[in-house]
Amino acid sequence: MDILYFAWVRERIGLPRERVDSDAATVAELVDELRAREDRYAVAFEDLGALRVAIDQELSDFDAPIAGAREIAFFPPMTGG
Amino acid sequence: MRVLVQDAPFDLGAEVTEFSTGLDNAGAVVTFTGIVRDVASGDLQVMEIEHYPGMTEAALTKIAQEAMQRWSLADALVIHRHGRLGPGDQIMMVATAARHRKDAFEAAEFLMDYLKSRAPFWKKEITKDSADWVAAKDDDEAALDRW
């Protein structure tokens, strides 16, 4: 699946998107896998309360299942308008 | 109903004129325009607006569709820019048309409240000495409760 990062999440991880093969069942499990990779991921995902997640471009939750998802995006709370 | 996400500036007057033309069943048009505000120190150079292409259009369309239904609007328009803007530049606008002004005002406020915290945009304020992401306000999230 494709993982996308926006705003300061993108800056902390250092890239806007990447392809990840994962058997994670939920967003939270995927986050745990990413955190274990490198410090920059651990730093970006330190406080999930400060993050939002979208699955296939729909806002979702960290306990949501991700089976079959094509695109998962992580970003801070939105500031439109 | 029209939703536009673009980096180019828009012509507020022309948009409102076009929007207000040919609305036989509407007695009220309300518009709101968002402007890039300077930082407290007064030295904002650039406001950079990042967005999530694809999801942005989908989220704005969903919000506008909900407004159309809830307030029986004759029409609705949302334009939101992204990219590098300067102080005083127009960031975005909404316009709503309804039979009566109450619906048009309420629907415009609903659109603003929702697109502030449910449309995937992020703002960064860049000055000579700093570059800071604008944090979402608790008030913005709380504003959704009244709808």
JSON list of C-alpha atoms in Angstrom, two decimals, chain A residues 2-34:
[
{"chain": "A", "resi": 2, "resn": "ASP", "atom": "CA", "xyz": [1.00, 3.63, -0.34]},
{"chain": "A", "resi": 3, "resn": "ILE", "atom": "CA", "xyz": [1.66, 5.61, 2.82]},
{"chain": "A", "resi": 4, "resn": "LEU", "atom": "CA", "xyz": [1.39, 9.40, 2.54]},
{"chain": "A", "resi": 5, "resn": "TYR", "atom": "CA", "xyz": [2.65, 12.02, 4.97]},
{"chain": "A", "resi": 6, "resn": "PHE", "atom": "CA", "xyz": [1.65, 15.68, 5.11]},
{"chain": "A", "resi": 7, "resn": "ALA", "atom": "CA", "xyz": [2.81, 18.86, 6.84]},
{"chain": "A", "resi": 8, "resn": "TRP", "atom": "CA", "xyz": [5.16, 18.31, 9.82]},
{"chain": "A", "resi": 9, "resn": "VAL", "atom": "CA", "xyz": [4.70, 14.53, 9.63]},
{"chain": "A", "resi": 10, "resn": "ARG", "atom": "CA", "xyz": [6.17, 14.68, 6.12]},
{"chain": "A", "resi": 11, "resn": "GLU", "atom": "CA", "xyz": [9.00, 16.91, 7.33]},
{"chain": "A", "resi": 12, "resn": "ARG", "atom": "CA", "xyz": [9.88, 14.66, 10.30]},
{"chain": "A", "resi": 13, "resn": "ILE", "atom": "CA", "xyz": [9.88, 11.49, 8.25]},
{"chain": "A", "resi": 14, "resn": "GLY", "atom": "CA", "xyz": [11.60, 13.19, 5.34]},
{"chain": "A", "resi": 15, "resn": "LEU", "atom": "CA", "xyz": [9.42, 12.03, 2.47]},
{"chain": "A", "resi": 16, "resn": "PRO", "atom": "CA", "xyz": [5.93, 12.66, 1.11]},
{"chain": "A", "resi": 17, "resn": "ARG", "atom": "CA", "xyz": [5.00, 9.06, 0.29]},
{"chain": "A", "resi": 18, "resn": "GLU", "atom": "CA", "xyz": [6.37, 5.56, 0.20]},
{"chain": "A", "resi": 19, "resn": "ARG", "atom": "CA", "xyz": [5.26, 2.06, -0.65]},
{"chain": "A", "resi": 20, "resn": "VAL", "atom": "CA", "xyz": [5.02, -0.29, 2.30]},
{"chain": "A", "resi": 21, "resn": "ASP", "atom": "CA", "xyz": [4.30, -4.01, 2.43]},
{"chain": "A", "resi": 22, "resn": "SER", "atom": "CA", "xyz": [2.67, -4.81, 5.71]},
{"chain": "A", "resi": 23, "resn": "ASP", "atom": "CA", "xyz": [0.53, -7.49, 7.32]},
{"chain": "A", "resi": 24, "resn": "ALA", "atom": "CA", "xyz": [-0.75, -5.06, 9.94]},
{"chain": "A", "resi": 25, "resn": "ALA", "atom": "CA", "xyz": [-4.44, -5.54, 10.66]},
{"chain": "A", "resi": 26, "resn": "THR", "atom": "CA", "xyz": [-5.12, -2.01, 11.89]},
{"chain": "A", "resi": 27, "resn": "VAL", "atom": "CA", "xyz": [-3.72, 1.49, 11.50]},
{"chain": "A", "resi": 28, "resn": "ALA", "atom": "CA", "xyz": [-2.28, 1.26, 15.02]},
{"chain": "A", "resi": 29, "resn": "GLU", "atom": "CA", "xyz": [-0.39, -1.93, 14.12]},
{"chain": "A", "resi": 30, "resn": "LEU", "atom": "CA", "xyz": [0.97, -0.28, 11.00]},
{"chain": "A", "resi": 31, "resn": "VAL", "atom": "CA", "xyz": [2.12, 2.67, 13.12]},
{"chain": "A", "resi": 32, "resn": "ASP", "atom": "CA", "xyz": [3.92, 0.26, 15.48]},
{"chain": "A", "resi": 33, "resn": "GLU", "atom": "CA", "xyz": [5.74, -1.28, 12.52]},
{"chain": "A", "resi": 34, "resn": "LEU", "atom": "CA", "xyz": [6.75, 2.14, 11.22]}
]
